[in-house]
Amino acid sequence: MRTVSKEQAPIEVVQPISRVFIANRGEIARRILHTSQLYGPNGVGAVVAFSEADANSLPVREARILEQTDDRFATAYLGLEAPSLSYDNVQSVIDSAKAYGCDVVHPGYGFLAERPEAAHAIREAGLRFIGPPTEIIAQVGDKEKAREIAKRLDIPLLPGTSTLSSYEEALKAARKIEFPVMVKAQNAGGGSGNRVATTEDELAAAFPALSAQFEEVYIEKYLDHAQHIEVQIAAGKNGDVIILGERDCSAQRKFQKVIEESPAPTLDPKVRQRMHRDAIKMAKHVKYQGLGTWEFLYDSKTNKHYFLE
């Protein structure tokens, strides 16, 4: 039997998890709570954070039931209803996680999961952060940087701009791209940073409003008939990337998903392969680690796909 020296195959020692702080709400908080009970031979403890608005939510109620018979489980009040005062408040999350004896913070998706400075602060505080390394979040969590990477890798993109500093720049770009266009905030999520402009008058209203709210704004060609397809991946530290499937998220209200269908039922098989290939190519290029979602638009009229973020 061939042996391998320690120098040839260094072993990374992974510390066991004792208690996870769940810094999110809704169905993702519930899934993490349930997974904590299945982790390892006896499960691990979990603390479900909540804002004032979610004090009686299902994951909070479930955690309180568990707490009655298992002191590894608890709930933690984070702050008032506004996310900036609760789930998006990094210091509040750190303080609460430490106060409840947690060694791991799980941000779920959205909120702190997409903020590199939050991941850095949590790790600097001596807590483990469930998610990719901070530098990778900084690369692909920023929409403009992600688009630049996709362009270098020859992954299809819709016509668009980088961050715009004035309405005059936006108008010039929109005329070149041709209406309709989507006005988008670089660091927004959940549909809050998107506005469609079909005319110059609509652009004149949308661009200043988003600029005042989010500061960094750009525009992109808008396809009113396109399907929104999300490809999910899992990537290891050794560079392996696998596709977990894709879902059609086209059923939306105010650019927020209402229904997801997986696998995407009407997606052309060849386009599906190309989307999967592009997601793997980009994940490998940035040395992504963990779970991630690559978002695309699919234009069924031209049978083409475009990377979004």
PDB file of C-alpha atoms in Angstrom:
ATOM      1  CA  MET A   1       0.000   0.000   0.000  1.00  0.00           C
ATOM      2  CA  ARG A   2       1.398   3.398  -0.976  1.00  0.00           C
ATOM      3  CA  THR A   3       1.680   5.907   1.835  1.00  0.00           C
ATOM      4  CA  VAL A   4       1.522   9.671   1.496  1.00  0.00           C
ATOM      5  CA  SER A   5       3.664  11.927   3.647  1.00  0.00           C
ATOM      6  CA  LYS A   6       2.231  14.864   5.558  1.00  0.00           C
ATOM      7  CA  GLU A   7       4.219  17.177   3.299  1.00  0.00           C
ATOM      8  CA  GLN A   8       2.527  15.688   0.240  1.00  0.00           C
ATOM      9  CA  ALA A   9      -1.010  15.788   1.628  1.00  0.00           C
ATOM     10  CA  PRO A  10      -1.476  18.318   4.404  1.00  0.00           C
ATOM     11  CA  ILE A  11      -4.517  17.634   6.513  1.00  0.00           C
ATOM     12  CA  GLU A  12      -6.786  20.513   7.411  1.00  0.00           C
ATOM     13  CA  VAL A  13      -8.289  20.092  10.855  1.00  0.00           C
ATOM     14  CA  VAL A  14     -11.900  21.310  10.899  1.00  0.00           C
ATOM     15  CA  GLN A  15     -13.159  22.260  14.314  1.00  0.00           C
ATOM     16  CA  PRO A  16     -16.572  20.812  15.188  1.00  0.00           C
ATOM     17  CA  ILE A  17     -19.547  23.150  15.438  1.00  0.00           C
ATOM     18  CA  SER A  18     -21.109  23.514  18.867  1.00  0.00           C
ATOM     19  CA  ARG A  19     -23.784  26.150  18.305  1.00  0.00           C
ATOM     20  CA  VAL A  20     -24.840  28.048  15.183  1.00  0.00           C
ATOM     21  CA  PHE A  21     -26.310  31.551  15.166  1.00  0.00           C
ATOM     22  CA  ILE A  22     -28.974  31.811  12.422  1.00  0.00           C
ATOM     23  CA  ALA A  23     -28.918  35.438  11.240  1.00  0.00           C
ATOM     24  CA  ASN A  24     -31.896  35.298   8.903  1.00  0.00           C
ATOM     25  CA  ARG A  25     -35.635  34.763   8.843  1.00  0.00           C
ATOM     26  CA  GLY A  26     -38.418  32.837   7.112  1.00  0.00           C
ATOM     27  CA  GLU A  27     -37.964  29.580   5.269  1.00  0.00           C
ATOM     28  CA  ILE A  28     -34.164  29.732   5.145  1.00  0.00           C
ATOM     29  CA  ALA A  29     -33.956  30.160   8.932  1.00  0.00           C
ATOM     30  CA  ARG A  30     -36.285  27.188   9.323  1.00  0.00           C
ATOM     31  CA  ARG A  31     -34.181  25.023   6.986  1.00  0.00           C
ATOM     32  CA  ILE A  32     -30.977  25.866   8.854  1.00  0.00           C
ATOM     33  CA  LEU A  33     -32.688  25.108  12.164  1.00  0.00           C
ATOM     34  CA  HIS A  34     -33.827  21.705  10.904  1.00  0.00           C
ATOM     35  CA  THR A  35     -30.401  20.943   9.430  1.00  0.00           C
ATOM     36  CA  SER A  36     -28.702  21.747  12.739  1.00  0.00           C
ATOM     37  CA  GLN A  37     -30.664  18.888  14.316  1.00  0.00           C
ATOM     38  CA  LEU A  38     -29.336  16.478  11.670  1.00  0.00           C
ATOM     39  CA  TYR A  39     -25.698  17.646  11.713  1.00  0.00           C
ATOM     40  CA  GLY A  40     -23.324  15.018  13.083  1.00  0.00           C
ATOM     41  CA  PRO A  41     -24.390  12.099  15.254  1.00  0.00           C
ATOM     42  CA  ASN A  42     -26.357  14.177  17.772  1.00  0.00           C
ATOM     43  CA  GLY A  43     -27.023  17.436  15.947  1.00  0.00           C
ATOM     44  CA  VAL A  44     -25.741  20.832  17.058  1.00  0.00           C
ATOM     45  CA  GLY A  45     -27.319  23.692  18.971  1.00  0.00           C
ATOM     46  CA  ALA A  46     -28.882  26.645  17.177  1.00  0.00           C
ATOM     47  CA  VAL A  47     -30.004  30.142  18.073  1.00  0.00           C
ATOM     48  CA  VAL A  48     -32.660  31.682  15.822  1.00  0.00           C
ATOM     49  CA  ALA A  49     -32.312  35.459  15.572  1.00  0.00           C
ATOM     50  CA  PHE A  50     -35.405  37.584  15.026  1.00  0.00           C
ATOM     51  CA  SER A  51     -36.425  41.175  14.528  1.00  0.00           C
ATOM     52  CA  GLU A  52     -39.455  42.798  16.117  1.00  0.00           C
ATOM     53  CA  ALA A  53     -41.442  41.950  12.981  1.00  0.00           C
ATOM     54  CA  ASP A  54     -40.619  38.225  13.195  1.00  0.00           C
ATOM     55  CA  ALA A  55     -41.083  37.611  16.921  1.00  0.00           C
ATOM     56  CA  ASN A  56     -43.866  35.125  16.257  1.00  0.00           C
ATOM     57  CA  SER A  57     -42.588  33.603  13.009  1.00  0.00           C
ATOM     58  CA  LEU A  58     -42.569  29.836  12.443  1.00  0.00           C
ATOM     59  CA  PRO A  59     -38.789  29.264  12.913  1.00  0.00           C
ATOM     60  CA  VAL A  60     -38.851  31.323  16.126  1.00  0.00           C
ATOM     61  CA  ARG A  61     -41.805  29.340  17.478  1.00  0.00           C
ATOM     62  CA  GLU A  62     -40.109  26.052  16.560  1.00  0.00           C
ATOM     63  CA  ALA A  63     -36.873  27.082  18.269  1.00  0.00           C
ATOM     64  CA  ARG A  64     -38.815  27.992  21.429  1.00  0.00           C
ATOM     65  CA  ILE A  65     -40.451  24.553  21.439  1.00  0.00           C
ATOM     66  CA  LEU A  66     -37.037  22.876  21.083  1.00  0.00           C
ATOM     67  CA  GLU A  67     -35.657  25.077  23.869  1.00  0.00           C
ATOM     68  CA  GLN A  68     -38.154  23.609  26.342  1.00  0.00           C
ATOM     69  CA  THR A  69     -36.481  20.190  26.197  1.00  0.00           C
ATOM     70  CA  ASP A  70     -33.002  20.968  24.834  1.00  0.00           C
ATOM     71  CA  ASP A  71     -30.992  23.913  26.208  1.00  0.00           C
ATOM     72  CA  ARG A  72     -28.766  23.931  23.115  1.00  0.00           C
ATOM     73  CA  PHE A  73     -31.563  25.814  21.321  1.00  0.00           C
ATOM     74  CA  ALA A  74     -32.666  29.399  21.882  1.00  0.00           C
ATOM     75  CA  THR A  75     -33.979  32.563  20.214  1.00  0.00           C
ATOM     76  CA  ALA A  76     -32.300  35.973  20.169  1.00  0.00           C
ATOM     77  CA  TYR A  77     -33.894  39.380  19.654  1.00  0.00           C
ATOM     78  CA  LEU A  78     -31.769  41.347  17.181  1.00  0.00           C
ATOM     79  CA  GLY A  79     -33.551  44.664  16.879  1.00  0.00           C
ATOM     80  CA  LEU A  80     -36.404  46.608  15.348  1.00  0.00           C
ATOM     81  CA  GLU A  81     -38.294  45.712  12.184  1.00  0.00           C
ATOM     82  CA  ALA A  82     -35.984  47.426   9.684  1.00  0.00           C
ATOM     83  CA  PRO A  83     -33.270  45.004   8.434  1.00  0.00           C
ATOM     84  CA  SER A  84     -30.630  47.700   8.977  1.00  0.00           C
ATOM     85  CA  LEU A  85     -31.462  47.536  12.681  1.00  0.00           C
ATOM     86  CA  SER A  86     -31.568  43.745  12.873  1.00  0.00           C
ATOM     87  CA  TYR A  87     -30.476  41.179  10.262  1.00  0.00           C
ATOM     88  CA  ASP A  88     -28.193  43.638   8.459  1.00  0.00           C
ATOM     89  CA  ASN A  89     -26.668  45.012  11.672  1.00  0.00           C
ATOM     90  CA  VAL A  90     -23.276  43.291  11.779  1.00  0.00           C
ATOM     91  CA  GLN A  91     -22.344  44.363  15.291  1.00  0.00           C
ATOM     92  CA  SER A  92     -25.699  43.257  16.674  1.00  0.00           C
ATOM     93  CA  VAL A  93     -25.249  39.837  15.071  1.00  0.00           C
ATOM     94  CA  ILE A  94     -21.710  39.494  16.451  1.00  0.00           C
ATOM     95  CA  ASP A  95     -22.693  40.605  19.957  1.00  0.00           C
ATOM     96  CA  SER A  96     -25.723  38.326  20.057  1.00  0.00           C
ATOM     97  CA  ALA A  97     -23.828  35.319  18.679  1.00  0.00           C
ATOM     98  CA  LYS A  98     -21.165  35.716  21.363  1.00  0.00           C
ATOM     99  CA  ALA A  99     -23.700  36.340  24.116  1.00  0.00           C
ATOM    100  CA  TYR A 100     -25.417  33.052  23.301  1.00  0.00           C
ATOM    101  CA  GLY A 101     -22.157  31.083  23.098  1.00  0.00           C
ATOM    102  CA  CYS A 102     -22.266  30.466  19.351  1.00  0.00           C
ATOM    103  CA  ASP A 103     -19.093  29.677  17.445  1.00  0.00           C
ATOM    104  CA  VAL A 104     -20.638  29.840  13.950  1.00  0.00           C
ATOM    105  CA  VAL A 105     -22.777  32.449  12.166  1.00  0.00           C
ATOM    106  CA  HIS A 106     -24.987  31.253   9.319  1.00  0.00           C
ATOM    107  CA  PRO A 107     -26.290  34.240   7.294  1.00  0.00           C
ATOM    108  CA  GLY A 108     -28.530  32.201   4.982  1.00  0.00           C
ATOM    109  CA  TYR A 109     -28.877  34.178   1.756  1.00  0.00           C
ATOM    110  CA  GLY A 110     -29.230  37.912   1.202  1.00  0.00           C
ATOM    111  CA  PHE A 111     -28.554  40.207   4.160  1.00  0.00           C
ATOM    112  CA  LEU A 112     -25.004  39.590   5.496  1.00  0.00           C
ATOM    113  CA  ALA A 113     -24.327  36.706   3.087  1.00  0.00           C
ATOM    114  CA  GLU A 114     -23.580  39.112   0.239  1.00  0.00           C
ATOM    115  CA  ARG A 115     -21.522  41.679   2.159  1.00  0.00           C
ATOM    116  CA  PRO A 116     -17.778  41.005   2.239  1.00  0.00           C
ATOM    117  CA  GLU A 117     -17.183  43.537   5.013  1.00  0.00           C
ATOM    118  CA  ALA A 118     -19.725  41.687   7.173  1.00  0.00           C
ATOM    119  CA  ALA A 119     -18.051  38.323   6.595  1.00  0.00           C
ATOM    120  CA  HIS A 120     -14.694  39.904   7.432  1.00  0.00           C
ATOM    121  CA  ALA A 121     -15.993  41.493  10.651  1.00  0.00           C
ATOM    122  CA  ILE A 122     -17.568  38.242  11.818  1.00  0.00           C
ATOM    123  CA  ARG A 123     -14.369  36.299  11.195  1.00  0.00           C
ATOM    124  CA  GLU A 124     -12.256  39.005  12.836  1.00  0.00           C
ATOM    125  CA  ALA A 125     -14.492  38.693  15.907  1.00  0.00           C
ATOM    126  CA  GLY A 126     -13.377  35.077  16.247  1.00  0.00           C
ATOM    127  CA  LEU A 127     -16.529  33.510  14.839  1.00  0.00           C
ATOM    128  CA  ARG A 128     -16.787  31.202  11.851  1.00  0.00           C
ATOM    129  CA  PHE A 129     -18.831  32.460   8.912  1.00  0.00           C
ATOM    130  CA  ILE A 130     -20.797  29.993   6.787  1.00  0.00           C
ATOM    131  CA  GLY A 131     -20.046  31.152   3.260  1.00  0.00           C
ATOM    132  CA  PRO A 132     -17.239  31.714   0.763  1.00  0.00           C
ATOM    133  CA  PRO A 133     -13.988  33.451   1.740  1.00  0.00           C
ATOM    134  CA  THR A 134     -14.343  37.216   2.104  1.00  0.00           C
ATOM    135  CA  GLU A 135     -12.293  38.021  -1.003  1.00  0.00           C
ATOM    136  CA  ILE A 136     -14.514  35.820  -3.165  1.00  0.00           C
ATOM    137  CA  ILE A 137     -17.688  37.513  -1.901  1.00  0.00           C
ATOM    138  CA  ALA A 138     -16.062  40.841  -2.791  1.00  0.00           C
ATOM    139  CA  GLN A 139     -15.458  39.639  -6.355  1.00  0.00           C
ATOM    140  CA  VAL A 140     -18.767  38.071  -7.273  1.00  0.00           C
ATOM    141  CA  GLY A 141     -21.096  39.812  -4.801  1.00  0.00           C
ATOM    142  CA  ASP A 142     -20.508  43.121  -6.573  1.00  0.00           C
ATOM    143  CA  LYS A 143     -22.603  43.157  -9.760  1.00  0.00           C
ATOM    144  CA  GLU A 144     -20.198  45.359 -11.719  1.00  0.00           C
ATOM    145  CA  LYS A 145     -17.160  43.241 -10.820  1.00  0.00           C
ATOM    146  CA  ALA A 146     -19.079  40.061 -11.627  1.00  0.00           C
ATOM    147  CA  ARG A 147     -20.022  41.427 -15.048  1.00  0.00           C
ATOM    148  CA  GLU A 148     -16.386  42.348 -15.720  1.00  0.00           C
ATOM    149  CA  ILE A 149     -15.303  38.800 -14.880  1.00  0.00           C
ATOM    150  CA  ALA A 150     -18.020  37.337 -17.124  1.00  0.00           C
ATOM    151  CA  LYS A 151     -16.903  39.608 -19.972  1.00  0.00           C
ATOM    152  CA  ARG A 152     -13.293  38.449 -19.631  1.00  0.00           C
ATOM    153  CA  LEU A 153     -14.479  34.850 -19.781  1.00  0.00           C
ATOM    154  CA  ASP A 154     -16.621  35.473 -22.912  1.00  0.00           C
ATOM    155  CA  ILE A 155     -19.828  34.690 -21.039  1.00  0.00           C
ATOM    156  CA  PRO A 156     -22.751  36.437 -22.812  1.00  0.00           C
ATOM    157  CA  LEU A 157     -23.931  39.725 -21.289  1.00  0.00           C
ATOM    158  CA  LEU A 158     -26.772  42.074 -22.104  1.00  0.00           C
ATOM    159  CA  PRO A 159     -25.686  45.509 -23.357  1.00  0.00           C
ATOM    160  CA  GLY A 160     -25.091  47.640 -20.293  1.00  0.00           C
ATOM    161  CA  THR A 161     -22.885  50.126 -18.512  1.00  0.00           C
ATOM    162  CA  SER A 162     -20.667  50.402 -15.484  1.00  0.00           C
ATOM    163  CA  THR A 163     -21.651  52.716 -12.618  1.00  0.00           C
ATOM    164  CA  LEU A 164     -23.018  56.035 -13.926  1.00  0.00           C
ATOM    165  CA  SER A 165     -22.354  59.350 -12.240  1.00  0.00           C
ATOM    166  CA  SER A 166     -25.136  61.470 -13.766  1.00  0.00           C
ATOM    167  CA  TYR A 167     -28.485  61.350 -15.481  1.00  0.00           C
ATOM    168  CA  GLU A 168     -26.865  62.807 -18.614  1.00  0.00           C
ATOM    169  CA  GLU A 169     -24.555  59.780 -18.785  1.00  0.00           C
ATOM    170  CA  ALA A 170     -27.516  57.454 -18.247  1.00  0.00           C
ATOM    171  CA  LEU A 171     -29.542  59.130 -21.013  1.00  0.00           C
ATOM    172  CA  LYS A 172     -26.647  58.916 -23.470  1.00  0.00           C
ATOM    173  CA  ALA A 173     -26.134  55.236 -22.665  1.00  0.00           C
ATOM    174  CA  ALA A 174     -29.849  54.420 -22.844  1.00  0.00           C
ATOM    175  CA  ARG A 175     -30.108  55.994 -26.290  1.00  0.00           C
ATOM    176  CA  LYS A 176     -27.169  53.875 -27.433  1.00  0.00           C
ATOM    177  CA  ILE A 177     -28.523  50.677 -25.879  1.00  0.00           C
ATOM    178  CA  GLU A 178     -32.073  51.589 -27.014  1.00  0.00           C
ATOM    179  CA  PHE A 179     -35.162  51.569 -24.814  1.00  0.00           C
ATOM    180  CA  PRO A 180     -36.506  49.774 -22.865  1.00  0.00           C
ATOM    181  CA  VAL A 181     -33.709  49.639 -20.285  1.00  0.00           C
ATOM    182  CA  MET A 182     -33.436  48.446 -16.709  1.00  0.00           C
ATOM    183  CA  VAL A 183     -32.033  50.884 -14.156  1.00  0.00           C
ATOM    184  CA  LYS A 184     -30.249  48.805 -11.506  1.00  0.00           C
ATOM    185  CA  ALA A 185     -28.484  49.444  -8.214  1.00  0.00           C
ATOM    186  CA  GLN A 186     -25.104  47.765  -7.790  1.00  0.00           C
ATOM    187  CA  ASN A 187     -25.626  46.667  -4.194  1.00  0.00           C
ATOM    188  CA  ALA A 188     -29.325  45.967  -3.871  1.00  0.00           C
ATOM    189  CA  GLY A 189     -31.307  42.763  -3.738  1.00  0.00           C
ATOM    190  CA  GLY A 190     -34.798  41.376  -3.552  1.00  0.00           C
ATOM    191  CA  GLY A 191     -36.006  43.513  -6.450  1.00  0.00           C
ATOM    192  CA  SER A 192     -35.656  46.754  -4.472  1.00  0.00           C
ATOM    193  CA  GLY A 193     -32.999  48.208  -6.771  1.00  0.00           C
ATOM    194  CA  ASN A 194     -34.627  47.631 -10.173  1.00  0.00           C
ATOM    195  CA  ARG A 195     -36.729  49.978 -12.289  1.00  0.00           C
ATOM    196  CA  VAL A 196     -37.757  49.664 -15.919  1.00  0.00           C
ATOM    197  CA  ALA A 197     -37.601  52.714 -18.173  1.00  0.00           C
ATOM    198  CA  THR A 198     -39.319  52.491 -21.547  1.00  0.00           C
ATOM    199  CA  THR A 199     -38.978  56.193 -22.370  1.00  0.00           C
ATOM    200  CA  GLU A 200     -36.681  59.103 -21.612  1.00  0.00           C
ATOM    201  CA  ASP A 201     -39.278  60.531 -19.222  1.00  0.00           C
ATOM    202  CA  GLU A 202     -39.357  57.281 -17.244  1.00  0.00           C
ATOM    203  CA  LEU A 203     -35.554  57.248 -17.144  1.00  0.00           C
ATOM    204  CA  ALA A 204     -35.598  60.830 -15.852  1.00  0.00           C
ATOM    205  CA  ALA A 205     -37.722  59.644 -12.930  1.00  0.00           C
ATOM    206  CA  ALA A 206     -36.051  56.294 -12.266  1.00  0.00           C
ATOM    207  CA  PHE A 207     -32.362  57.199 -12.375  1.00  0.00           C
ATOM    208  CA  PRO A 208     -32.358  60.042  -9.784  1.00  0.00           C
ATOM    209  CA  ALA A 209     -34.615  58.058  -7.448  1.00  0.00           C
ATOM    210  CA  LEU A 210     -32.373  54.991  -7.418  1.00  0.00           C
ATOM    211  CA  SER A 211     -29.212  57.099  -7.291  1.00  0.00           C
ATOM    212  CA  ALA A 212     -30.455  58.876  -4.173  1.00  0.00           C
ATOM    213  CA  GLN A 213     -31.293  55.558  -2.506  1.00  0.00           C
ATOM    214  CA  PHE A 214     -28.352  53.389  -3.555  1.00  0.00           C
ATOM    215  CA  GLU A 215     -25.680  55.763  -4.944  1.00  0.00           C
ATOM    216  CA  GLU A 216     -24.090  53.268  -7.372  1.00  0.00           C
ATOM    217  CA  VAL A 217     -26.448  52.755 -10.313  1.00  0.00           C
ATOM    218  CA  TYR A 218     -26.044  51.377 -13.825  1.00  0.00           C
ATOM    219  CA  ILE A 219     -28.329  50.485 -16.715  1.00  0.00           C
ATOM    220  CA  GLU A 220     -28.817  47.361 -18.757  1.00  0.00           C
ATOM    221  CA  LYS A 221     -30.940  46.380 -21.747  1.00  0.00           C
ATOM    222  CA  TYR A 222     -34.374  45.186 -20.610  1.00  0.00           C
ATOM    223  CA  LEU A 223     -35.984  42.113 -22.165  1.00  0.00           C
ATOM    224  CA  ASP A 224     -39.661  42.069 -21.262  1.00  0.00           C
ATOM    225  CA  HIS A 225     -40.212  38.503 -22.503  1.00  0.00           C
ATOM    226  CA  ALA A 226     -37.125  36.827 -21.027  1.00  0.00           C
ATOM    227  CA  GLN A 227     -37.108  34.000 -18.499  1.00  0.00           C
ATOM    228  CA  HIS A 228     -35.169  34.396 -15.247  1.00  0.00           C
ATOM    229  CA  ILE A 229     -33.086  31.251 -14.730  1.00  0.00           C
ATOM    230  CA  GLU A 230     -30.922  30.566 -11.684  1.00  0.00           C
ATOM    231  CA  VAL A 231     -28.204  27.907 -11.739  1.00  0.00           C
ATOM    232  CA  GLN A 232     -27.059  26.560  -8.396  1.00  0.00           C
ATOM    233  CA  ILE A 233     -23.575  25.197  -7.800  1.00  0.00           C
ATOM    234  CA  ALA A 234     -21.536  23.633  -5.038  1.00  0.00           C
ATOM    235  CA  ALA A 235     -17.762  24.190  -5.062  1.00  0.00           C
ATOM    236  CA  GLY A 236     -15.051  22.629  -2.920  1.00  0.00           C
ATOM    237  CA  LYS A 237     -11.702  23.997  -1.798  1.00  0.00           C
ATOM    238  CA  ASN A 238      -9.986  21.630  -4.238  1.00  0.00           C
ATOM    239  CA  GLY A 239     -11.515  23.431  -7.226  1.00  0.00           C
ATOM    240  CA  ASP A 240     -14.247  20.898  -7.994  1.00  0.00           C
ATOM    241  CA  VAL A 241     -17.557  22.456  -9.036  1.00  0.00           C
ATOM    242  CA  ILE A 242     -20.818  20.578  -9.500  1.00  0.00           C
ATOM    243  CA  ILE A 243     -24.200  21.745 -10.746  1.00  0.00           C
ATOM    244  CA  LEU A 244     -27.099  21.214  -8.345  1.00  0.00           C
ATOM    245  CA  GLY A 245     -29.653  22.078 -11.020  1.00  0.00           C
ATOM    246  CA  GLU A 246     -31.428  25.172 -12.226  1.00  0.00           C
ATOM    247  CA  ARG A 247     -34.791  26.784 -11.551  1.00  0.00           C
ATOM    248  CA  ASP A 248     -37.094  29.066 -13.481  1.00  0.00           C
ATOM    249  CA  CYS A 249     -37.851  32.153 -11.367  1.00  0.00           C
ATOM    250  CA  SER A 250     -39.774  34.095 -14.000  1.00  0.00           C
ATOM    251  CA  ALA A 251     -42.986  34.338 -11.974  1.00  0.00           C
ATOM    252  CA  GLN A 252     -42.264  37.591 -10.144  1.00  0.00           C
ATOM    253  CA  ARG A 253     -43.995  40.510  -8.503  1.00  0.00           C
ATOM    254  CA  LYS A 254     -42.051  43.774  -8.437  1.00  0.00           C
ATOM    255  CA  PHE A 255     -38.938  41.769  -9.453  1.00  0.00           C
ATOM    256  CA  GLN A 256     -39.265  39.462  -6.461  1.00  0.00           C
ATOM    257  CA  LYS A 257     -39.707  35.752  -7.070  1.00  0.00           C
ATOM    258  CA  VAL A 258     -43.121  34.296  -6.304  1.00  0.00           C
ATOM    259  CA  ILE A 259     -42.790  30.763  -7.702  1.00  0.00           C
ATOM    260  CA  GLU A 260     -39.710  28.694  -8.583  1.00  0.00           C
ATOM    261  CA  GLU A 261     -39.830  25.666 -10.892  1.00  0.00           C
ATOM    262  CA  SER A 262     -36.995  23.159 -10.967  1.00  0.00           C
ATOM    263  CA  PRO A 263     -35.793  21.978 -13.361  1.00  0.00           C
ATOM    264  CA  ALA A 264     -36.741  24.901 -15.616  1.00  0.00           C
ATOM    265  CA  PRO A 265     -39.563  23.300 -17.642  1.00  0.00           C
ATOM    266  CA  THR A 266     -39.287  25.154 -20.965  1.00  0.00           C
ATOM    267  CA  LEU A 267     -35.537  25.705 -21.146  1.00  0.00           C
ATOM    268  CA  ASP A 268     -33.874  24.504 -24.344  1.00  0.00           C
ATOM    269  CA  PRO A 269     -31.542  21.577 -23.427  1.00  0.00           C
ATOM    270  CA  LYS A 270     -28.624  23.082 -25.333  1.00  0.00           C
ATOM    271  CA  VAL A 271     -29.084  26.436 -23.582  1.00  0.00           C
ATOM    272  CA  ARG A 272     -29.256  24.589 -20.250  1.00  0.00           C
ATOM    273  CA  GLN A 273     -25.882  23.005 -20.997  1.00  0.00           C
ATOM    274  CA  ARG A 274     -24.388  26.379 -21.929  1.00  0.00           C
ATOM    275  CA  MET A 275     -25.697  28.009 -18.730  1.00  0.00           C
ATOM    276  CA  HIS A 276     -24.285  25.173 -16.619  1.00  0.00           C
ATOM    277  CA  ARG A 277     -20.970  25.412 -18.438  1.00  0.00           C
ATOM    278  CA  ASP A 278     -20.746  29.185 -17.888  1.00  0.00           C
ATOM    279  CA  ALA A 279     -21.609  28.878 -14.197  1.00  0.00           C
ATOM    280  CA  ILE A 280     -18.852  26.284 -13.721  1.00  0.00           C
ATOM    281  CA  LYS A 281     -16.357  28.329 -15.756  1.00  0.00           C
ATOM    282  CA  MET A 282     -16.885  31.449 -13.671  1.00  0.00           C
ATOM    283  CA  ALA A 283     -16.921  29.577 -10.345  1.00  0.00           C
ATOM    284  CA  LYS A 284     -13.617  27.895 -11.184  1.00  0.00           C
ATOM    285  CA  HIS A 285     -12.100  31.191 -12.344  1.00  0.00           C
ATOM    286  CA  VAL A 286     -12.791  32.979  -9.050  1.00  0.00           C
ATOM    287  CA  LYS A 287     -11.993  29.837  -7.003  1.00  0.00           C
ATOM    288  CA  TYR A 288     -15.468  29.906  -5.505  1.00  0.00           C
ATOM    289  CA  GLN A 289     -16.149  27.828  -2.380  1.00  0.00           C
ATOM    290  CA  GLY A 290     -19.454  26.664  -0.936  1.00  0.00           C
ATOM    291  CA  LEU A 291     -22.933  27.047  -2.392  1.00  0.00           C
ATOM    292  CA  GLY A 292     -23.703  29.743  -4.938  1.00  0.00           C
ATOM    293  CA  THR A 293     -26.339  30.897  -7.403  1.00  0.00           C
ATOM    294  CA  TRP A 294     -25.559  32.181 -10.896  1.00  0.00           C
ATOM    295  CA  GLU A 295     -28.426  34.170 -12.405  1.00  0.00           C
ATOM    296  CA  PHE A 296     -29.159  34.314 -16.135  1.00  0.00           C
ATOM    297  CA  LEU A 297     -31.805  35.626 -18.506  1.00  0.00           C
ATOM    298  CA  TYR A 298     -33.006  33.348 -21.302  1.00  0.00           C
ATOM    299  CA  ASP A 299     -34.432  34.930 -24.453  1.00  0.00           C
ATOM    300  CA  SER A 300     -36.614  32.236 -26.021  1.00  0.00           C
ATOM    301  CA  LYS A 301     -37.080  34.337 -29.179  1.00  0.00           C
ATOM    302  CA  THR A 302     -33.376  34.192 -30.002  1.00  0.00           C
ATOM    303  CA  ASN A 303     -32.542  31.079 -27.951  1.00  0.00           C
ATOM    304  CA  LYS A 304     -29.754  33.019 -26.212  1.00  0.00           C
ATOM    305  CA  HIS A 305     -28.852  33.384 -22.571  1.00  0.00           C
ATOM    306  CA  TYR A 306     -27.181  36.242 -20.702  1.00  0.00           C
ATOM    307  CA  PHE A 307     -25.371  36.378 -17.364  1.00  0.00           C
ATOM    308  CA  LEU A 308     -26.967  38.728 -14.822  1.00  0.00           C
ATOM    309  CA  GLU A 309     -25.179  38.352 -11.480  1.00  0.00           C
TER     310      GLU A 309
END
